[in-house]
Amino acid sequence: MDAAQRDALPSGVVAGATSSFLDFVTHSNPALLPFGRSLPAGELPPTPHGTTIVALCYEGGVLMAGDRRATMGSMIANRHIEKVFPADRYSVLGIAGTAGIAVDIVRLFQVELEHYEKIEGTLLSLEGKANRLGAMIRANLPMALQGLSVVPLFAGVEAGTSAGRLFSYDVTGGRYEELEHHSVGSGSVFARGALKKLWRPGLAEDDAVTVAVEALVDASDDDSATGGPDLVRKVWPVVYVVNDDGAHRVSADRLAATVADIVARRTIEGREA
Amino acid sequence: MAQQFYVSPEQIMKDRADFARKGIARGRSVVVISFLGGIALVAENPSPTLHKIGEIYDRIGFAAVGKYNEFESLRQAGVRYADVRGYSYDRADVSARGLASVYAQSLGTVFTAEQKPFEVELAVAEVGASQNADHIFRLTFDGSIADESGYLAMGGRAELVQQKLADSWAPGADLAQTLAWAVAALQAPRLEAANGSGQAELLGAGSLEVAILERDAHEVRGTHRAFRRLDTAAVEQILTTNGRG
């Protein structure tokens, strides 16, 4: 986009008929989008990947947590990366896959929801948000076929209610509603096993945080691409809870205490596998 | 063969300006006013859904008078401009000054080149870290732009409303006090019209549209979006606590 375009209202904008930022930018400025480039043939250099995200419903809302490790092949590329983000006031999303594109898709999705809200003067429905995210992931399909895939997990509550809902996606933008709990990323098989044993109906929020952190600990135990809680650097997972009051990040203090409990218990048990 | 009459450019511009001014003067007024905790945007507007006041971006709000379809399309264009800019650079790089000059460009172009000028007047307000860092820009139908300090009034009988604000406004006032000033100013044309011919109907919360740009939204509410619409009950309560009903 050149400077002249950026600093004026492009023709057609004034009478623009779309409430979607994605549609508008696709039309007026496709080069701004994270996807949609046709990549030349050839091997892609290694890129950082994000790994495990877990999400679960609890009594009064829904919770999402992500570990903090990004890997590039067998190397640790980053120990502080954040993979769970607030999408708007009542929803959050987590991303696994190629970190560079995923982070931009998150940014685009956040603007998309805020843009709709400002233009229309009302929030999108939760289904509507989930469908928009699906459209973005589908738009990334050509990149995914070249190895740059992004797989999100989306969770939220319908504004004014406290019933949490979860949506998972495949690289074609297919959208699937999940019940109770779900996990995506390379450590997800292990995390899901943990969730199956630890999750129960009617979990309180504090217990839900513990279950999510424990599932991530289990994932990091068996998956080299998932980072566990780092007691030396004091790096804890990123955890968001969403209830009828909105999305809130769980504080580092609360997570430090949760991690300390889990580590203490496992140290006493001293189990091997 | 039809005879082409010569009309001087001065006359054309004057006719267009008169036309736009007439359109704007038919509407009700809007007041944008700075206070200690932010900027209040207050409009006389009985409709709960057709807004004269809107959110543009994090710390930037919009208010307008005139033809609804024209200023609504300008508001949407402003949202698109701000969102594209914030997405391609950073949220911090979207400023009221930038937006106001883009509006000035568009309005100026339409005024000189199109069939009919926009019958609108706009205000773009950006809440700053302190009251003297607030920016309130006034944009008129011909693309003129002015930087107002503290407050502005637009719409029907705007000079009277503006004068009333000039008499009362002072920096450092709280929201309740400032809202009372704004409502009193918006009421001034009615009082004047009723002078001599009986009772003037006073403006109640139900016929006001009020939004504020909060100075410390990030610290207090943890959001980057300073714009907050006040519902009728909240406006009613603020006006009543100030000693009037």
Short mmCIF file of C-alpha atoms in Angstrom, two decimals:
data_model
loop_
_atom_site.label_atom_id
_atom_site.label_comp_id
_atom_site.label_asym_id
_atom_site.label_seq_id
_atom_site.Cartn_x
_atom_site.Cartn_y
_atom_site.Cartn_z
CA MET A 1 0.00 0.00 0.00
CA ASP A 2 1.52 3.31 -0.95
CA ALA A 3 1.36 6.44 1.15
CA ALA A 4 -1.24 8.19 -0.99
CA GLN A 5 -3.68 5.32 -0.57
CA ARG A 6 -3.10 5.07 3.15
CA ASP A 7 -3.72 8.73 3.83
CA ALA A 8 -6.92 9.25 1.92
CA LEU A 9 -10.33 7.70 1.91
CA PRO A 10 -10.15 5.42 -1.13
CA SER A 11 -12.96 5.90 -3.60
CA GLY A 12 -15.84 3.64 -2.80
CA VAL A 13 -15.08 3.69 0.90
CA VAL A 14 -17.54 6.41 1.67
CA ALA A 15 -20.37 4.41 0.20
CA GLY A 16 -18.87 1.13 1.35
CA ALA A 17 -21.48 -1.48 2.13
CA THR A 18 -19.57 -4.02 4.18
CA SER A 19 -19.29 -4.31 7.94
CA SER A 20 -16.37 -6.72 7.57
CA PHE A 21 -12.82 -5.46 7.85
CA LEU A 22 -11.58 -8.63 6.15
CA ASP A 23 -13.83 -8.06 3.12
CA PHE A 24 -12.88 -4.41 2.95
CA VAL A 25 -9.13 -5.03 3.10
CA THR A 26 -9.36 -7.98 0.70
CA HIS A 27 -10.95 -5.57 -1.75
CA SER A 28 -8.92 -2.42 -1.18
CA ASN A 29 -5.57 -3.62 0.13
CA PRO A 30 -4.99 -7.36 -0.23
CA ALA A 31 -1.26 -6.98 0.41
CA LEU A 32 -2.04 -6.14 4.04
CA LEU A 33 -3.49 -9.59 4.71
CA PRO A 34 -1.34 -12.26 6.36
CA PHE A 35 -2.36 -14.80 3.72
CA GLY A 36 -3.23 -14.79 0.07
CA ARG A 37 0.28 -14.58 -1.30
CA SER A 38 1.20 -17.13 -3.93
CA LEU A 39 4.45 -18.59 -2.71
CA PRO A 40 7.15 -19.63 -5.17
CA ALA A 41 7.95 -23.34 -5.42
CA GLY A 42 10.76 -24.57 -3.20
CA GLU A 43 11.66 -25.53 0.33
CA LEU A 44 10.52 -23.21 3.07
CA PRO A 45 13.15 -22.27 5.63
CA PRO A 46 12.32 -23.38 9.18
CA THR A 47 9.87 -21.07 10.98
CA PRO A 48 8.82 -20.90 14.63
CA HIS A 49 5.80 -23.03 15.53
CA GLY A 50 3.44 -22.68 18.44
CA THR A 51 2.19 -25.81 20.08
CA THR A 52 -0.34 -26.74 22.74
CA ILE A 53 -3.61 -24.97 23.54
CA VAL A 54 -6.24 -26.39 25.88
CA ALA A 55 -9.76 -25.10 26.49
CA LEU A 56 -12.53 -26.28 28.76
CA CYS A 57 -15.97 -25.27 29.92
CA TYR A 58 -16.66 -24.71 33.60
CA GLU A 59 -19.62 -23.60 35.67
CA GLY A 60 -20.16 -20.01 34.58
CA GLY A 61 -17.94 -19.77 31.52
CA VAL A 62 -15.09 -21.13 29.49
CA LEU A 63 -11.32 -21.12 29.94
CA MET A 64 -8.39 -21.30 27.54
CA ALA A 65 -4.71 -21.86 28.27
CA GLY A 66 -1.56 -22.10 26.19
CA ASP A 67 2.05 -23.03 26.92
CA ARG A 68 4.83 -20.52 26.21
CA ARG A 69 7.20 -22.37 23.89
CA ALA A 70 7.81 -21.79 20.17
CA THR A 71 10.03 -24.30 18.38
CA MET A 72 11.92 -24.20 15.11
CA GLY A 73 12.67 -27.79 14.21
CA SER A 74 14.26 -29.24 17.35
CA MET A 75 15.37 -25.80 18.59
CA ILE A 76 13.50 -23.69 21.08
CA ALA A 77 12.83 -20.44 19.21
CA ASN A 78 11.10 -18.56 22.04
CA ARG A 79 10.28 -19.22 25.70
CA HIS A 80 7.82 -16.37 26.22
CA ILE A 81 5.53 -16.54 23.21
CA GLU A 82 1.83 -15.98 23.86
CA LYS A 83 -0.63 -18.16 21.98
CA VAL A 84 -3.89 -17.28 23.68
CA PHE A 85 -5.44 -13.87 23.01
CA PRO A 86 -8.65 -12.05 23.82
CA ALA A 87 -10.62 -11.75 20.55
CA ASP A 88 -13.09 -9.26 21.95
CA ARG A 89 -14.83 -8.70 25.24
CA TYR A 90 -16.61 -12.06 25.31
CA SER A 91 -14.34 -14.43 23.41
CA VAL A 92 -10.77 -15.67 23.25
CA LEU A 93 -8.75 -17.61 20.72
CA GLY A 94 -5.65 -19.73 20.86
CA ILE A 95 -3.46 -20.65 17.94
CA ALA A 96 -1.21 -23.55 17.06
CA GLY A 97 0.90 -23.74 13.91
CA THR A 98 3.17 -21.30 12.08
CA ALA A 99 3.63 -18.53 14.63
CA GLY A 100 4.25 -15.63 12.25
CA ILE A 101 1.04 -16.10 10.30
CA ALA A 102 -0.98 -17.15 13.34
CA VAL A 103 -0.17 -13.98 15.26
CA ASP A 104 -1.21 -11.85 12.27
CA ILE A 105 -4.45 -13.79 11.86
CA VAL A 106 -5.20 -13.10 15.51
CA ARG A 107 -4.60 -9.39 14.96
CA LEU A 108 -6.80 -9.42 11.88
CA PHE A 109 -9.55 -11.28 13.74
CA GLN A 110 -9.45 -8.82 16.63
CA VAL A 111 -9.80 -5.88 14.23
CA GLU A 112 -12.56 -7.72 12.35
CA LEU A 113 -14.70 -8.07 15.48
CA GLU A 114 -14.07 -4.54 16.71
CA HIS A 115 -14.72 -3.14 13.22
CA TYR A 116 -18.07 -4.89 12.98
CA GLU A 117 -19.02 -3.63 16.41
CA LYS A 118 -18.17 -0.03 15.54
CA ILE A 119 -19.85 -0.04 12.14
CA GLU A 120 -23.02 -1.84 13.20
CA GLY A 121 -23.23 -0.57 16.76
CA THR A 122 -23.76 -4.10 18.08
CA LEU A 123 -21.69 -7.21 18.84
CA LEU A 124 -21.56 -10.16 16.46
CA SER A 125 -23.21 -13.31 17.76
CA LEU A 126 -20.84 -16.02 18.99
CA GLU A 127 -21.72 -18.19 15.97
CA GLY A 128 -21.02 -15.21 13.73
CA LYS A 129 -17.58 -14.73 15.25
CA ALA A 130 -16.80 -18.44 14.90
CA ASN A 131 -17.83 -18.33 11.21
CA ARG A 132 -15.65 -15.29 10.49
CA LEU A 133 -12.66 -17.06 12.01
CA GLY A 134 -13.42 -20.08 9.81
CA ALA A 135 -13.40 -17.84 6.74
CA MET A 136 -9.96 -16.51 7.68
CA ILE A 137 -8.52 -19.98 8.18
CA ARG A 138 -9.97 -21.07 4.83
CA ALA A 139 -8.35 -18.04 3.19
CA ASN A 140 -5.04 -19.31 4.54
CA LEU A 141 -5.46 -22.72 2.86
CA PRO A 142 -3.04 -22.07 -0.03
CA MET A 143 -0.35 -21.19 2.53
CA ALA A 144 -1.26 -24.22 4.63
CA LEU A 145 -0.70 -26.46 1.59
CA GLN A 146 2.83 -25.07 1.41
CA GLY A 147 3.46 -25.92 5.04
CA LEU A 148 2.38 -22.70 6.73
CA SER A 149 -0.73 -23.93 8.49
CA VAL A 150 -2.56 -22.29 11.37
CA VAL A 151 -5.09 -24.13 13.52
CA PRO A 152 -7.02 -22.07 16.03
CA LEU A 153 -9.24 -22.90 18.94
CA PHE A 154 -12.03 -20.44 19.65
CA ALA A 155 -14.02 -20.06 22.86
CA GLY A 156 -16.49 -17.59 24.22
CA VAL A 157 -19.80 -16.89 25.83
CA GLU A 158 -22.76 -15.28 24.13
CA ALA A 159 -22.94 -11.75 25.58
CA GLY A 160 -25.27 -11.66 28.56
CA THR A 161 -25.14 -15.39 29.24
CA SER A 162 -22.64 -17.57 31.06
CA ALA A 163 -22.77 -20.70 28.89
CA GLY A 164 -19.33 -21.25 27.40
CA ARG A 165 -18.90 -22.74 23.92
CA LEU A 166 -15.85 -24.12 22.15
CA PHE A 167 -15.03 -24.30 18.46
CA SER A 168 -12.16 -26.11 16.78
CA TYR A 169 -11.07 -25.77 13.14
CA ASP A 170 -9.22 -27.69 10.50
CA VAL A 171 -6.91 -26.10 7.90
CA THR A 172 -9.74 -25.90 5.36
CA GLY A 173 -11.70 -23.62 7.68
CA GLY A 174 -14.03 -26.42 8.77
CA ARG A 175 -15.61 -25.42 12.04
CA TYR A 176 -16.58 -27.96 14.69
CA GLU A 177 -18.27 -27.26 17.97
CA GLU A 178 -16.61 -29.16 20.83
CA LEU A 179 -18.28 -30.13 24.06
CA GLU A 180 -16.76 -30.02 27.55
CA HIS A 181 -13.11 -29.58 26.53
CA HIS A 182 -10.68 -29.67 23.63
CA SER A 183 -7.01 -29.23 22.79
CA VAL A 184 -5.01 -28.46 19.64
CA GLY A 185 -1.32 -28.58 18.73
CA SER A 186 1.47 -31.11 18.93
CA GLY A 187 1.00 -31.81 22.64
CA SER A 188 -2.77 -32.06 22.34
CA VAL A 189 -2.96 -35.87 22.41
CA PHE A 190 -1.39 -35.88 25.87
CA ALA A 191 -3.32 -32.84 27.06
CA ARG A 192 -6.57 -34.38 25.93
CA GLY A 193 -5.87 -37.55 27.89
CA ALA A 194 -5.31 -35.46 30.99
CA LEU A 195 -8.47 -33.42 30.36
CA LYS A 196 -10.53 -36.59 30.00
CA LYS A 197 -9.46 -37.78 33.44
CA LEU A 198 -9.48 -34.42 35.25
CA TRP A 199 -12.48 -32.63 33.78
CA ARG A 200 -15.86 -33.07 35.43
CA PRO A 201 -19.20 -31.31 35.03
CA GLY A 202 -19.75 -28.19 37.11
CA LEU A 203 -16.09 -27.35 37.71
CA ALA A 204 -15.54 -24.15 39.66
CA GLU A 205 -13.29 -21.51 38.07
CA ASP A 206 -10.30 -22.16 40.36
CA ASP A 207 -10.49 -25.90 39.73
CA ALA A 208 -10.79 -25.26 36.00
CA VAL A 209 -7.54 -23.25 36.07
CA THR A 210 -5.83 -26.14 37.89
CA VAL A 211 -7.15 -28.71 35.39
CA ALA A 212 -5.95 -26.62 32.42
CA VAL A 213 -2.48 -26.08 33.88
CA GLU A 214 -2.17 -29.76 34.78
CA ALA A 215 -3.14 -30.76 31.23
CA LEU A 216 -0.40 -28.47 29.88
CA VAL A 217 2.10 -29.93 32.35
CA ASP A 218 1.23 -33.39 31.08
CA ALA A 219 1.59 -32.26 27.47
CA SER A 220 5.01 -30.75 28.16
CA ASP A 221 6.04 -33.97 29.90
CA ASP A 222 5.72 -36.01 26.74
CA ASP A 223 5.91 -33.50 23.87
CA SER A 224 9.26 -31.80 23.34
CA ALA A 225 7.65 -28.89 21.50
CA THR A 226 5.47 -27.93 24.46
CA GLY A 227 7.07 -25.93 27.25
CA GLY A 228 6.22 -26.66 30.87
CA PRO A 229 6.00 -24.06 33.63
CA ASP A 230 9.47 -22.54 34.03
CA LEU A 231 10.15 -22.22 37.77
CA VAL A 232 13.54 -20.56 37.30
CA ARG A 233 12.42 -17.84 34.87
CA LYS A 234 8.94 -17.67 36.40
CA VAL A 235 7.22 -18.23 33.07
CA TRP A 236 3.66 -19.50 33.53
CA PRO A 237 1.13 -20.51 30.90
CA VAL A 238 -1.17 -17.85 29.47
CA VAL A 239 -4.65 -18.51 30.87
CA TYR A 240 -7.83 -16.59 30.04
CA VAL A 241 -11.25 -17.10 31.60
CA VAL A 242 -14.41 -15.85 29.89
CA ASN A 243 -17.64 -15.43 31.82
CA ASP A 244 -20.63 -13.10 31.68
CA ASP A 245 -18.35 -10.34 32.94
CA GLY A 246 -16.04 -10.66 29.91
CA ALA A 247 -12.62 -12.16 29.20
CA HIS A 248 -9.92 -11.80 31.85
CA ARG A 249 -6.35 -12.97 32.01
CA VAL A 250 -5.53 -15.06 35.06
CA SER A 251 -2.85 -13.28 37.08
CA ALA A 252 0.74 -14.52 37.34
CA ASP A 253 0.41 -14.83 41.13
CA ARG A 254 -2.56 -17.13 40.85
CA LEU A 255 -0.78 -19.26 38.23
CA ALA A 256 2.42 -19.41 40.30
CA ALA A 257 0.38 -20.80 43.22
CA THR A 258 -1.40 -23.32 40.97
CA VAL A 259 1.88 -24.50 39.47
CA ALA A 260 3.49 -24.72 42.93
CA ASP A 261 0.64 -26.98 44.12
CA ILE A 262 0.93 -29.28 41.12
CA VAL A 263 4.73 -29.51 41.36
CA ALA A 264 4.59 -30.14 45.13
CA ARG A 265 2.01 -32.90 44.73
CA ARG A 266 3.93 -34.60 41.93
CA THR A 267 7.19 -34.32 43.87
CA ILE A 268 5.65 -36.11 46.85
CA GLU A 269 4.15 -38.80 44.63
CA GLY A 270 7.51 -39.21 42.89
CA ARG A 271 6.00 -41.21 40.03
CA GLU A 272 8.06 -42.10 37.00
CA ALA A 273 5.67 -42.35 34.04
CA MET B 1 -29.52 26.68 -29.15
CA ALA B 2 -29.71 27.00 -25.40
CA GLN B 3 -27.90 29.97 -24.00
CA GLN B 4 -25.25 29.24 -21.34
CA PHE B 5 -25.38 31.89 -18.64
CA TYR B 6 -22.14 32.96 -16.98
CA VAL B 7 -22.06 32.51 -13.21
CA SER B 8 -18.98 33.66 -11.37
CA PRO B 9 -17.06 31.15 -9.23
CA GLU B 10 -17.68 33.35 -6.19
CA GLN B 11 -21.41 33.09 -6.75
CA ILE B 12 -21.28 29.31 -7.22
CA MET B 13 -19.35 28.81 -3.99
CA LYS B 14 -21.58 31.17 -2.10
CA ASP B 15 -24.71 29.38 -3.32
CA ARG B 16 -23.27 26.02 -2.34
CA ALA B 17 -22.26 27.28 1.10
CA ASP B 18 -25.69 28.81 1.68
CA PHE B 19 -27.32 25.56 0.62
CA ALA B 20 -25.18 23.49 3.01
CA ARG B 21 -25.62 25.94 5.87
CA LYS B 22 -29.38 25.87 5.48
CA GLY B 23 -29.42 22.07 5.63
CA ILE B 24 -27.29 22.01 8.76
CA ALA B 25 -29.24 24.75 10.53
CA ARG B 26 -32.45 22.69 10.28
CA GLY B 27 -31.07 20.02 12.62
CA ARG B 28 -30.68 19.91 16.37
CA SER B 29 -27.39 20.75 18.04
CA VAL B 30 -24.48 18.67 19.30
CA VAL B 31 -21.98 19.66 21.97
CA VAL B 32 -18.48 18.25 22.45
CA ILE B 33 -16.99 19.30 25.76
CA SER B 34 -13.84 18.43 27.67
CA PHE B 35 -13.89 17.70 31.42
CA LEU B 36 -11.48 16.41 34.05
CA GLY B 37 -12.11 12.71 33.38
CA GLY B 38 -12.33 12.90 29.59
CA ILE B 39 -14.47 14.35 26.82
CA ALA B 40 -18.27 14.29 26.77
CA LEU B 41 -20.21 14.18 23.51
CA VAL B 42 -23.78 15.30 24.01
CA ALA B 43 -26.50 15.50 21.36
CA GLU B 44 -30.16 16.31 21.38
CA ASN B 45 -31.41 13.14 19.73
CA PRO B 46 -34.64 11.37 20.61
CA SER B 47 -33.79 8.28 18.52
CA PRO B 48 -32.15 5.46 20.47
CA THR B 49 -30.64 3.85 17.37
CA LEU B 50 -29.81 6.51 14.81
CA HIS B 51 -26.71 7.88 16.45
CA LYS B 52 -25.17 11.29 15.99
CA ILE B 53 -22.24 10.27 18.13
CA GLY B 54 -19.97 7.33 17.44
CA GLU B 55 -16.73 5.56 18.23
CA ILE B 56 -13.92 5.79 15.70
CA TYR B 57 -10.92 4.31 17.46
CA ASP B 58 -9.26 3.81 20.84
CA ARG B 59 -9.26 7.40 22.05
CA ILE B 60 -11.13 9.02 19.19
CA GLY B 61 -14.82 9.85 19.03
CA PHE B 62 -17.06 11.37 16.38
CA ALA B 63 -20.08 13.66 16.49
CA ALA B 64 -22.05 15.13 13.64
CA VAL B 65 -25.02 17.22 12.64
CA GLY B 66 -26.80 17.52 9.33
CA LYS B 67 -28.01 14.82 6.95
CA TYR B 68 -27.92 11.41 8.59
CA ASN B 69 -26.98 9.34 5.52
CA GLU B 70 -24.12 11.69 4.70
CA PHE B 71 -22.49 11.86 8.12
CA GLU B 72 -23.11 8.15 8.76
CA SER B 73 -21.18 7.27 5.61
CA LEU B 74 -18.41 9.62 6.74
CA ARG B 75 -18.35 7.98 10.17
CA GLN B 76 -18.03 4.53 8.62
CA ALA B 77 -15.29 5.78 6.32
CA GLY B 78 -13.49 7.12 9.38
CA VAL B 79 -13.74 3.77 11.13
CA ARG B 80 -12.34 2.05 8.03
CA TYR B 81 -9.52 4.57 7.72
CA ALA B 82 -8.60 4.22 11.40
CA ASP B 83 -8.80 0.42 11.45
CA VAL B 84 -6.68 0.04 8.30
CA ARG B 85 -4.11 2.46 9.65
CA GLY B 86 -4.01 0.85 13.10
CA TYR B 87 -3.76 -2.61 11.57
CA SER B 88 -0.98 -1.73 9.14
CA TYR B 89 1.10 0.35 11.60
CA ASP B 90 0.12 0.27 15.24
CA ARG B 91 -2.81 1.36 17.39
CA ALA B 92 -0.72 4.28 18.70
CA ASP B 93 -0.33 5.64 15.17
CA VAL B 94 -3.99 6.54 14.72
CA SER B 95 -4.56 10.17 15.67
CA ALA B 96 -7.48 12.58 15.55
CA ARG B 97 -5.32 15.02 13.62
CA GLY B 98 -4.71 12.49 10.86
CA LEU B 99 -8.36 11.55 10.69
CA ALA B 100 -9.51 15.17 10.71
CA SER B 101 -7.26 16.09 7.80
CA VAL B 102 -8.56 13.12 5.81
CA TYR B 103 -12.11 14.27 6.51
CA ALA B 104 -11.13 17.80 5.48
CA GLN B 105 -9.79 16.45 2.18
CA SER B 106 -12.96 14.49 1.45
CA LEU B 107 -15.33 17.30 2.41
CA GLY B 108 -13.31 19.84 0.43
CA THR B 109 -13.32 17.65 -2.67
CA VAL B 110 -17.04 17.02 -2.46
CA PHE B 111 -17.73 20.73 -1.89
CA THR B 112 -15.93 21.84 -5.03
CA ALA B 113 -16.31 18.90 -7.39
CA GLU B 114 -19.60 17.14 -6.71
CA GLN B 115 -23.16 18.00 -7.70
CA LYS B 116 -24.08 18.92 -4.18
CA PRO B 117 -21.96 19.60 -1.09
CA PHE B 118 -22.37 17.50 2.06
CA GLU B 119 -24.88 19.11 4.42
CA VAL B 120 -22.91 18.12 7.50
CA GLU B 121 -20.67 19.47 10.18
CA LEU B 122 -18.39 17.06 12.04
CA ALA B 123 -16.41 16.98 15.24
CA VAL B 124 -13.47 14.66 15.81
CA ALA B 125 -12.36 14.44 19.44
CA GLU B 126 -9.35 12.68 20.91
CA VAL B 127 -8.97 12.32 24.65
CA GLY B 128 -5.44 12.98 25.91
CA ALA B 129 -3.50 12.09 29.04
CA SER B 130 -4.52 15.39 30.64
CA GLN B 131 -7.17 17.94 29.89
CA ASN B 132 -4.86 20.25 27.98
CA ALA B 133 -3.78 17.33 25.79
CA ASP B 134 -7.38 16.86 24.56
CA HIS B 135 -8.04 17.64 20.90
CA ILE B 136 -11.36 18.71 19.48
CA PHE B 137 -11.50 19.40 15.74
CA ARG B 138 -14.38 21.03 13.94
CA LEU B 139 -14.91 20.22 10.27
CA THR B 140 -17.36 22.12 8.15
CA PHE B 141 -19.09 21.20 4.87
CA ASP B 142 -16.45 22.97 2.73
CA GLY B 143 -13.50 21.14 4.26
CA SER B 144 -12.43 23.90 6.64
CA ILE B 145 -10.87 22.58 9.78
CA ALA B 146 -10.54 24.27 13.16
CA ASP B 147 -8.89 23.18 16.39
CA GLU B 148 -11.22 24.11 19.25
CA SER B 149 -10.04 24.35 22.81
CA GLY B 150 -12.26 22.90 25.50
CA TYR B 151 -15.66 22.73 23.83
CA LEU B 152 -17.59 23.17 20.62
CA ALA B 153 -21.19 23.35 19.49
CA MET B 154 -22.58 22.57 16.04
CA GLY B 155 -25.97 22.44 14.36
CA GLY B 156 -29.06 24.61 14.51
CA ARG B 157 -28.44 27.91 16.33
CA ALA B 158 -24.86 26.83 16.98
CA GLU B 159 -23.64 30.39 17.74
CA LEU B 160 -26.08 30.70 20.61
CA VAL B 161 -25.16 27.29 22.04
CA GLN B 162 -21.44 28.02 21.59
CA GLN B 163 -21.86 31.37 23.37
CA LYS B 164 -23.65 29.71 26.26
CA LEU B 165 -20.77 27.21 26.59
CA ALA B 166 -18.22 30.00 26.43
CA ASP B 167 -19.97 31.67 29.36
CA SER B 168 -20.00 28.60 31.57
CA TRP B 169 -17.12 26.27 30.63
CA ALA B 170 -14.01 26.08 32.78
CA PRO B 171 -11.30 23.42 32.92
CA GLY B 172 -11.20 20.95 35.83
CA ALA B 173 -14.97 20.39 36.16
CA ASP B 174 -16.37 16.90 36.81
CA LEU B 175 -18.73 14.98 34.50
CA ALA B 176 -21.96 15.98 36.29
CA GLN B 177 -21.12 19.67 36.19
CA THR B 178 -20.00 19.50 32.57
CA LEU B 179 -23.10 17.61 31.49
CA ALA B 180 -25.24 20.23 33.18
CA TRP B 181 -23.44 22.95 31.20
CA ALA B 182 -23.89 21.04 27.97
CA VAL B 183 -27.61 20.46 28.55
CA ALA B 184 -28.13 24.10 29.54
CA ALA B 185 -26.37 25.18 26.35
CA LEU B 186 -28.41 22.80 24.17
CA GLN B 187 -31.54 24.18 25.80
CA ALA B 188 -30.69 27.80 25.11
CA PRO B 189 -32.35 28.01 21.67
CA ARG B 190 -35.60 26.56 23.06
CA LEU B 191 -35.66 29.01 25.94
CA GLU B 192 -35.04 31.85 23.57
CA ALA B 193 -37.82 30.71 21.25
CA ALA B 194 -40.22 30.32 24.15
CA ASN B 195 -39.35 33.72 25.52
CA GLY B 196 -42.61 35.61 25.62
CA SER B 197 -44.72 32.74 24.29
CA GLY B 198 -45.17 30.67 27.44
CA GLN B 199 -43.35 27.53 28.60
CA ALA B 200 -40.26 26.02 27.02
CA GLU B 201 -39.99 22.25 27.10
CA LEU B 202 -36.83 21.26 28.95
CA LEU B 203 -34.48 18.59 27.65
CA GLY B 204 -34.79 15.33 29.57
CA ALA B 205 -32.43 12.38 29.62
CA GLY B 206 -34.70 10.57 27.17
CA SER B 207 -34.04 13.04 24.38
CA LEU B 208 -30.28 13.18 24.94
CA GLU B 209 -27.62 11.01 23.37
CA VAL B 210 -24.53 11.02 25.58
CA ALA B 211 -21.18 9.28 25.24
CA ILE B 212 -17.86 9.89 26.91
CA LEU B 213 -14.25 9.29 25.98
CA GLU B 214 -12.73 8.22 29.28
CA ARG B 215 -9.27 9.54 30.03
CA ASP B 216 -8.21 6.52 32.09
CA ALA B 217 -10.17 3.72 30.40
CA HIS B 218 -7.05 1.59 30.19
CA GLU B 219 -6.20 1.86 33.87
CA VAL B 220 -9.75 1.53 35.16
CA ARG B 221 -11.49 -0.80 32.73
CA GLY B 222 -8.44 -2.51 31.23
CA THR B 223 -9.51 -1.71 27.68
CA HIS B 224 -7.84 0.37 25.00
CA ARG B 225 -11.24 1.68 23.92
CA ALA B 226 -12.06 4.93 25.72
CA PHE B 227 -15.49 5.40 24.12
CA ARG B 228 -18.46 4.57 26.30
CA ARG B 229 -22.11 5.28 25.61
CA LEU B 230 -24.21 6.29 28.62
CA ASP B 231 -27.76 4.93 28.69
CA THR B 232 -30.76 7.02 29.59
CA ALA B 233 -30.83 5.82 33.19
CA ALA B 234 -27.17 6.74 33.70
CA VAL B 235 -27.68 10.19 32.15
CA GLU B 236 -30.78 10.72 34.26
CA GLN B 237 -28.87 9.81 37.39
CA ILE B 238 -25.93 12.09 36.62
CA LEU B 239 -28.23 15.01 35.86
CA THR B 240 -30.25 14.44 39.03
CA THR B 241 -27.24 14.13 41.33
CA ASN B 242 -26.23 17.52 40.06
CA GLY B 243 -29.32 19.01 41.62
CA ARG B 244 -31.66 19.14 38.65
CA GLY B 245 -34.24 16.69 37.36
#
